[in-house]
Coordinates of C-alpha atoms and ligand atoms in Angstrom, one line a residue:
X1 CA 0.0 0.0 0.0
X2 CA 2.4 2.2 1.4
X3 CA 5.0 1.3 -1.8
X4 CA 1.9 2.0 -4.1
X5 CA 1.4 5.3 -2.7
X6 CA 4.8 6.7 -2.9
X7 CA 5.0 5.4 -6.6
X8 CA 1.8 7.3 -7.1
X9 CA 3.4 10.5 -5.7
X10 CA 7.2 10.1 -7.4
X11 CA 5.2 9.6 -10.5
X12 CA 3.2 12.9 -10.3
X13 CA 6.2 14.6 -9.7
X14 CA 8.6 13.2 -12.0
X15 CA 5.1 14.3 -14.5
X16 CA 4.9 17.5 -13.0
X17 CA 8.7 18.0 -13.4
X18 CA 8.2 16.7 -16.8
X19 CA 5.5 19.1 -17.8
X20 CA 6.4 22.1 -16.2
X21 CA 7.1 24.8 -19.4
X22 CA 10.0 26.8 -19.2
X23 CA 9.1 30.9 -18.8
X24 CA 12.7 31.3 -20.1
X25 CA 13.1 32.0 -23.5
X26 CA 14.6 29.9 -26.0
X27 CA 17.2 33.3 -27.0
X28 CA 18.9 36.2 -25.5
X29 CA 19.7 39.4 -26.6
X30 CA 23.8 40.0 -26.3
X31 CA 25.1 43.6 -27.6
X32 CA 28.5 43.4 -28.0
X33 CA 30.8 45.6 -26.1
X34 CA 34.2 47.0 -26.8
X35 CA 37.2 44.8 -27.0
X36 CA 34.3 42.0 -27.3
X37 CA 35.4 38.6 -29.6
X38 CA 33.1 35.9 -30.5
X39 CA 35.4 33.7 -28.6
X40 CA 35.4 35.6 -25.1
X41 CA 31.0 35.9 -25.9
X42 CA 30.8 32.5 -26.4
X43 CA 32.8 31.5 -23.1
X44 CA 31.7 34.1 -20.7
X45 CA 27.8 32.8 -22.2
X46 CA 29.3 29.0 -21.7
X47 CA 28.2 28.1 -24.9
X48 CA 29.9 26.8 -28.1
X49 CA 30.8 29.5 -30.7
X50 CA 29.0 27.2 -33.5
X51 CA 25.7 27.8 -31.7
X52 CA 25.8 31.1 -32.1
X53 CA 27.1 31.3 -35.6
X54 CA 23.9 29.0 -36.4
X55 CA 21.6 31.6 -34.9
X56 CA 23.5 34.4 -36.1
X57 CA 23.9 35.1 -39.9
X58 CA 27.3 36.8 -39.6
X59 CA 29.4 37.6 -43.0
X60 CA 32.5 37.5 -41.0
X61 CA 32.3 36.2 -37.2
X62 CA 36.0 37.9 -36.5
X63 CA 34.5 41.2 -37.2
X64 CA 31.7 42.3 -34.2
X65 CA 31.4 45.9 -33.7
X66 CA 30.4 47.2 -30.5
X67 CA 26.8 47.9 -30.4
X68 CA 26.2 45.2 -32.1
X69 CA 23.4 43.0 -31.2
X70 CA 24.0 39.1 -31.2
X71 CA 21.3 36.6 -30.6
X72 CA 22.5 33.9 -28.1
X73 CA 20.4 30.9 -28.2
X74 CA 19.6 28.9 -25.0
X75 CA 18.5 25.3 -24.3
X76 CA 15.3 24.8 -25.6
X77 CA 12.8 23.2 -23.5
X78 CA 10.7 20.0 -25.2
X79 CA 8.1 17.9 -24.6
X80 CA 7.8 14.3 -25.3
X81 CA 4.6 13.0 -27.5
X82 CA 2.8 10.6 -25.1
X83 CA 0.2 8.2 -26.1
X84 CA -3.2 9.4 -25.9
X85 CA -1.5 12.7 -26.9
X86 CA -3.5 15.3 -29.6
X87 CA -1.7 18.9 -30.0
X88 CA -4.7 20.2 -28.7
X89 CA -3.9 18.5 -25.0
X90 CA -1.1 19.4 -24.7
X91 CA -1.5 23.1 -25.7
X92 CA -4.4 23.3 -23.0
X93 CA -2.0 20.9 -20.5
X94 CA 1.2 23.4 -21.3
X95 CA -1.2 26.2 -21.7
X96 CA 0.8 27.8 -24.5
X97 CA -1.5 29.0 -27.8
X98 CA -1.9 26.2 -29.9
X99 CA -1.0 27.9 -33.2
X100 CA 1.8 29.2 -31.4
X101 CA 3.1 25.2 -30.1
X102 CA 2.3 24.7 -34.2
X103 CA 4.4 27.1 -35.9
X104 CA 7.5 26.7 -33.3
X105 CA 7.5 22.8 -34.2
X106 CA 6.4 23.6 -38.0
X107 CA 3.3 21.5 -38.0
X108 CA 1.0 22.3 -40.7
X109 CA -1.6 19.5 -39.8
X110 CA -2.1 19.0 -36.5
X111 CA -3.4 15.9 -36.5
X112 CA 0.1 14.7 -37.8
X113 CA 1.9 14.1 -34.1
X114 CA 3.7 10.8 -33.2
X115 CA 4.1 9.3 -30.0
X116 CA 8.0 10.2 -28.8
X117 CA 8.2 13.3 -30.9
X118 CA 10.4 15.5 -29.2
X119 CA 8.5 19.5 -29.2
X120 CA 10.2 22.4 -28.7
X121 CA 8.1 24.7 -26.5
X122 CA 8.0 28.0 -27.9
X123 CA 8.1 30.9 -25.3
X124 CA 4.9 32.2 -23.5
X125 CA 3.9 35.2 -25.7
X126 CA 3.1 38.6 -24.2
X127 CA -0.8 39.2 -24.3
X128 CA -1.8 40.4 -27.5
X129 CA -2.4 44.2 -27.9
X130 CA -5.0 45.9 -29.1
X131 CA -4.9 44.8 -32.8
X132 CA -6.9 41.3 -33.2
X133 CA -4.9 38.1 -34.3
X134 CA -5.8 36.5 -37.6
X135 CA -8.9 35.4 -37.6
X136 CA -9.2 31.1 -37.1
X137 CA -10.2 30.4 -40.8
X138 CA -7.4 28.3 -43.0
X139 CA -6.1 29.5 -46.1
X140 CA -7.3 28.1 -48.9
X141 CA -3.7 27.2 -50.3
X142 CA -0.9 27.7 -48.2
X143 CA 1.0 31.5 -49.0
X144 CA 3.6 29.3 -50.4
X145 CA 1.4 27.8 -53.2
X146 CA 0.0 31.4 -53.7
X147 CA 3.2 32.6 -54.6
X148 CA 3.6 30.0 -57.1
X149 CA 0.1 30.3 -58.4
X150 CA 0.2 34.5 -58.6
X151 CA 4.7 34.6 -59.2
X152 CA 4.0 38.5 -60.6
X153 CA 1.3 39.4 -58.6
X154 CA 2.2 37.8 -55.0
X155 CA 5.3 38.3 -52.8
X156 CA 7.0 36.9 -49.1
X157 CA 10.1 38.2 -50.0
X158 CA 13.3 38.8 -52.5
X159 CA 16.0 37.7 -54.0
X160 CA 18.4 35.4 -51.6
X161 CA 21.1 36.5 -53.9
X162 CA 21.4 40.1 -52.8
X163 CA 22.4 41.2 -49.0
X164 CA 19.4 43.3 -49.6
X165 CA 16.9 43.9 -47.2
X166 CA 13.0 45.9 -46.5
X167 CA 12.2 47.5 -43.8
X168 CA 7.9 47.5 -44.0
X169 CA 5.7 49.8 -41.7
X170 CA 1.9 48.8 -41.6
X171 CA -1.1 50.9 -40.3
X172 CA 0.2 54.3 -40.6
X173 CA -0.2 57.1 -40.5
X174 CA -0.6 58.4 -37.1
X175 CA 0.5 62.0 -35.8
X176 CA 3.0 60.1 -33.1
X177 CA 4.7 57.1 -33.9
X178 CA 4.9 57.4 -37.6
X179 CA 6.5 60.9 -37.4
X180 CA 8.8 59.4 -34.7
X181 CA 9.6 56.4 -37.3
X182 CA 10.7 59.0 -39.8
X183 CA 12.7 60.6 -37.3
X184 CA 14.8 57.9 -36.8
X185 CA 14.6 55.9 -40.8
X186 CA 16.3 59.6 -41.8
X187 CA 18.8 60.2 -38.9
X188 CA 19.9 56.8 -40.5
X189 CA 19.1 57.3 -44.3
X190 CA 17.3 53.9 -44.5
X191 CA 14.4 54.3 -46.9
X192 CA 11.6 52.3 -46.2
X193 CA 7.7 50.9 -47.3
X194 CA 4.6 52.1 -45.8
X195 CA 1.2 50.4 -46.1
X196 CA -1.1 53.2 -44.9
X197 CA -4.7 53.4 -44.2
X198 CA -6.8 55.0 -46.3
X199 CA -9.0 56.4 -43.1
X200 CA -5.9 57.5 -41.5
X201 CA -4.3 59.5 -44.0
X202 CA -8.0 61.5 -44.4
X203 CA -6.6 62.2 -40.9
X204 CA -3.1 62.6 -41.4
X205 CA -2.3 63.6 -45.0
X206 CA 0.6 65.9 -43.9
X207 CA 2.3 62.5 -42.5
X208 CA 1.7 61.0 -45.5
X209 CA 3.2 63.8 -47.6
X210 CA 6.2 63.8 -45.4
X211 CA 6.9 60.3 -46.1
X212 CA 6.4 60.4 -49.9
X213 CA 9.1 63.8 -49.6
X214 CA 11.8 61.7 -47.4
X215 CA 12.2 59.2 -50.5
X216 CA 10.1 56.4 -48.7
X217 CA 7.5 54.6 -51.0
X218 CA 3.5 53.9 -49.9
X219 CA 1.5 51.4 -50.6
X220 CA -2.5 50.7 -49.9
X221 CA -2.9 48.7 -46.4
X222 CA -6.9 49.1 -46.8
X223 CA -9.4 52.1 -45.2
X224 CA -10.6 50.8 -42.7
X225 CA -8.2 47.6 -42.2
X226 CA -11.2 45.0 -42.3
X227 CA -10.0 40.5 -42.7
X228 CA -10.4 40.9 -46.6
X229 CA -11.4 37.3 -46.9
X230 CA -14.3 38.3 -44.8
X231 CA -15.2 40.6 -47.7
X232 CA -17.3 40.7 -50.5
X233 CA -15.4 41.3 -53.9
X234 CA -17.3 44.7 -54.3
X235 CA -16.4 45.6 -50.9
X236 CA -13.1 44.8 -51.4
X237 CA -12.8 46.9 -54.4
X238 CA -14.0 49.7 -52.5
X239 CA -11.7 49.4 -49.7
X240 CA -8.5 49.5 -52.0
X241 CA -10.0 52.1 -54.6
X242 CA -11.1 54.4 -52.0
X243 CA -7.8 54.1 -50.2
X244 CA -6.2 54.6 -53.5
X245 CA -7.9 57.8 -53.9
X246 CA -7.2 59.6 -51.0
X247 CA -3.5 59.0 -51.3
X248 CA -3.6 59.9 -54.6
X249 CA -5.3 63.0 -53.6
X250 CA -2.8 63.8 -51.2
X251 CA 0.8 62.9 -52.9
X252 CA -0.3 62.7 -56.4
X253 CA 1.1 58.8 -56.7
X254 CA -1.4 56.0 -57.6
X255 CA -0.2 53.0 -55.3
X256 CA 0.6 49.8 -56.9
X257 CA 1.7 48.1 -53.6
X258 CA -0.7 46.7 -51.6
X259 CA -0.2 45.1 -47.9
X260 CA -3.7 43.0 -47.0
X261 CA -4.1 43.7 -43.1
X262 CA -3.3 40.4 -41.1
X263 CA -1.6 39.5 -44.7
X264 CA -4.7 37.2 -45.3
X265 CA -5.0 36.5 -48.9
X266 CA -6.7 34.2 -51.0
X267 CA -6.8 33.0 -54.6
X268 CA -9.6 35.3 -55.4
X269 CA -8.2 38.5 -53.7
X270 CA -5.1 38.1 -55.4
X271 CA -7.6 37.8 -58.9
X272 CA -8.9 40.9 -57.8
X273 CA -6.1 42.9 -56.8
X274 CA -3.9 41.6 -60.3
X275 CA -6.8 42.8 -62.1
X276 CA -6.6 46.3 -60.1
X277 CA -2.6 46.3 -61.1
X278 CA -1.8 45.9 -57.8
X279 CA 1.3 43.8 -56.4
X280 CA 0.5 42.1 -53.0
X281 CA 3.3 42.0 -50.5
X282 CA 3.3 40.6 -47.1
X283 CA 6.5 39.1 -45.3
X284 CA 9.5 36.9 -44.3
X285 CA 10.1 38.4 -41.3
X286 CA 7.2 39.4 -38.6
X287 CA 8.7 41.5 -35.7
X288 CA 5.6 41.2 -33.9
X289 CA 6.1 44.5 -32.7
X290 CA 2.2 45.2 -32.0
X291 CA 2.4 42.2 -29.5
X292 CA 5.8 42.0 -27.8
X293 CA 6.3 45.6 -27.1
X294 CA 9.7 45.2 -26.2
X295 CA 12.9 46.2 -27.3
X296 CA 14.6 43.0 -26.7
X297 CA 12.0 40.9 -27.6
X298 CA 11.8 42.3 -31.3
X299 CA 15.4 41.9 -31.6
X300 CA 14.7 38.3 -30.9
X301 CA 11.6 38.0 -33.4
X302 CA 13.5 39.6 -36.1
X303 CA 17.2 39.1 -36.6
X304 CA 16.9 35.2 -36.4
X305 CA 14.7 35.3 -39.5
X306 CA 16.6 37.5 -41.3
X307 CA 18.1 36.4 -44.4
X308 CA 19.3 38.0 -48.3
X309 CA 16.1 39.4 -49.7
X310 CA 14.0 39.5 -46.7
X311 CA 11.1 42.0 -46.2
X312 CA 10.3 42.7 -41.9
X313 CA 7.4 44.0 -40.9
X314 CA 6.8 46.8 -38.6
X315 CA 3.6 49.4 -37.4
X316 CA 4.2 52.6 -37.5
X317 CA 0.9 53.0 -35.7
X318 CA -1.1 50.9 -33.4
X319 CA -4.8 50.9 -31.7
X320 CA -6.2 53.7 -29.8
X321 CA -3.9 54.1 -27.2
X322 CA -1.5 51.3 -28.0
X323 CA 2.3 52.8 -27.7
X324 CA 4.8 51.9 -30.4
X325 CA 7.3 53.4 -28.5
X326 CA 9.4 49.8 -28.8
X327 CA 9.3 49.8 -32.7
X328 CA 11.0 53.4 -32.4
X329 CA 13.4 52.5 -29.9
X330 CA 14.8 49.2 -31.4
X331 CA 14.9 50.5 -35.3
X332 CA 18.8 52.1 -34.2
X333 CA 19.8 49.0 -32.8
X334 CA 18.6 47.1 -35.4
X335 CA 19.9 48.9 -38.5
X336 CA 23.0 48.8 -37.0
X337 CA 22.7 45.5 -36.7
X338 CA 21.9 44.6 -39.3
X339 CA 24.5 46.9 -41.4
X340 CA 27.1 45.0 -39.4
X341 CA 25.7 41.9 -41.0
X342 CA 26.3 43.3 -44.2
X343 CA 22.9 44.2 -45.2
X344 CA 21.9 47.2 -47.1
X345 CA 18.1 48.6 -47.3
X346 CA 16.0 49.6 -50.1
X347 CA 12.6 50.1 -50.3
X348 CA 10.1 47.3 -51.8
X349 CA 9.6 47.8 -55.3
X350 CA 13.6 48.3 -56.0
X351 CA 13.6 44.8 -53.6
X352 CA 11.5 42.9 -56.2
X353 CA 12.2 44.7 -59.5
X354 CA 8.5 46.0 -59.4
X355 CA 7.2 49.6 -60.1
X356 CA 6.1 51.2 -56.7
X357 CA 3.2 53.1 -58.5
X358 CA 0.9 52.8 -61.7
Ligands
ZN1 ZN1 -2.2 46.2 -40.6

């Protein structure tokens, strides 16, 4: 009895032990400091130089510059496919999203797990801000299967033969952060993409003509930012032409760039919007910056998933009252960066070889 009973308890711990998630993150943010080498990082960290050239993309590892950020990755935590197991269980049992416990283990079906599959438990995500997640519903085809369908009309990302790279601001303009944005892109002389909103440059059109006039290029992000799957083709239309108009009105440019909001596409919005002479660009790199409002936590989301030809997205505005005070504070950081890796910026159309307006 007694024997049975202590069993009982050792197991629930061991299980406990077993299931317990780890808060730490799977990264850390280094910046390097003077007289700094990858040698004396990777042995004050206590971790082999190799694992940080993996997470790193580094053109020449002897040459850090101080200020430079480096991404040190840490143990990741997993968790062992029992039987019985679904994903759904064991998101509710680790109580981490279960899209999120998806796209960290690169599960596309969830019904494909195995019994002993090692998964890597992503970290717990800040709560989401103000600006709703994707809505539940599946594409249609996957965005890769788009981009092959729609090759002129549909775009993740550029070349991987140039060291060229995009920054992307969505949801502008705004009379605080995207002025602040600009600030910063031209203390820097980075040119960069904004996908504005039609209702908020009615609101802000001499935003928008400040960023036509610093040499960045616009592009139509919607009026009123709806899920344009949820739309009706003739509300769509209206949403893109209306929004076309008023920035038209304003800089005298007719966009031919066009961000959907939440990037959700399908194979009859991307009809549409080719038939509008519109090229639709969303992103190989999400920063997440309207979530994790966090300096070091961007630098995480981003420079890992930074590679030649890469276009990162940003917000240059949020919600009412959301601050995107992070976004401002980590573009330095990250340029420099970024610049240290080698990478150079351009804006989107010169990215893809595209005309930025019709
Ligand atoms: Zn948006």
């Amino acid at each position: 009895m007694m024997k049975k009973s202590f069993w009982a308890g050792a197991l629930i711990i061991m299980l406990l032990l077993f299931l317990a998630p780890s808060l730490a993150q799977a990264a850390l943010v280094h910046r390097v400091a003077p007289g700094e080498s990858l040698y004396s990082i990777a042995k004050d960290r206590g971790i082999g130089m190799e694992k940080i050239l993996e997470k790193n993309d580094l053109i020449n590892p002897h040459q850090l510059y101080p200020g430079q950020v480096l991404i040190i990755p840490r143990e990741e935590k997993t968790y062992i496919v029992q039987p019985g197991d679904t994903l759904f269980k064991i998101s509710t049992h680790l109580q981490i999203p279960l899209r999120e416990l998806a796209r960290a283990n690169n599960i596309n079906n969830w019904n494909l797990i195995y019994v002993g599959q090692p998964l890597v438990l992503p970290p717990l995500g800040s709560t989401p801000g103000l600006q709703p997640p994707p809505p539940e519903t599946s594409y249609e085809y996957t965005l890769s299967q788009l981009v092959r369908m729609f090759p002129e009309t549909f775009f993740l990302r550029g070349s991987f033969h140039t060291r060229t790279l995009a920054l992307t601001f969505d949801d502008g303009p705004d009379g605080r952060y995207t002025p602040q944005v600009l600030d910063v892109l031209k203390e820097y002389q980075v040119p960069a993409t904004f996908y504005l909103m039609g209702s908020r440059a009615e609101r802000h059109p001499e935003v928008v003509k400040r960023i036509v006039e610093e040499g960045h290029v616009i592009g139509n992000h919607s009026w009123s930012h709806p899920d344009l799957r949820r739309l009706s083709k003739e509300r769509l239309i209206e949403e893109i032409l209306k929004t076309e108009s008023i920035l038209e009105k304003i800089t005298g440019l007719k966009t031919a760039l066009m961000r959907p909001p939440y990037g959700g596409v399908n194979k009859e919005i991307l009809k549409t919007m080719k038939s509008l002479e519109y090229r639709v660009i969303n992103w190989s790199v999400d920063s997440v910056d309207w979530r994790d409002r966090e300096v070091d936590q961007i630098l995480l989301n981003t420079l890992p998933d930074t590679n030649n030809g890469g276009i990162l997205l940003f917000h240059s505005a949020g919600g009412e009252g959301q601050s995107m005070a992070a976004t401002v504070e980590v573009l330095p950081e990250l340029i420099n960066t970024l610049r240290f890796m080698g990478y150079n910026f351009v804006t989107v159309d010169e990215l893809l070889g595209i005309p930025p307006y019709k």
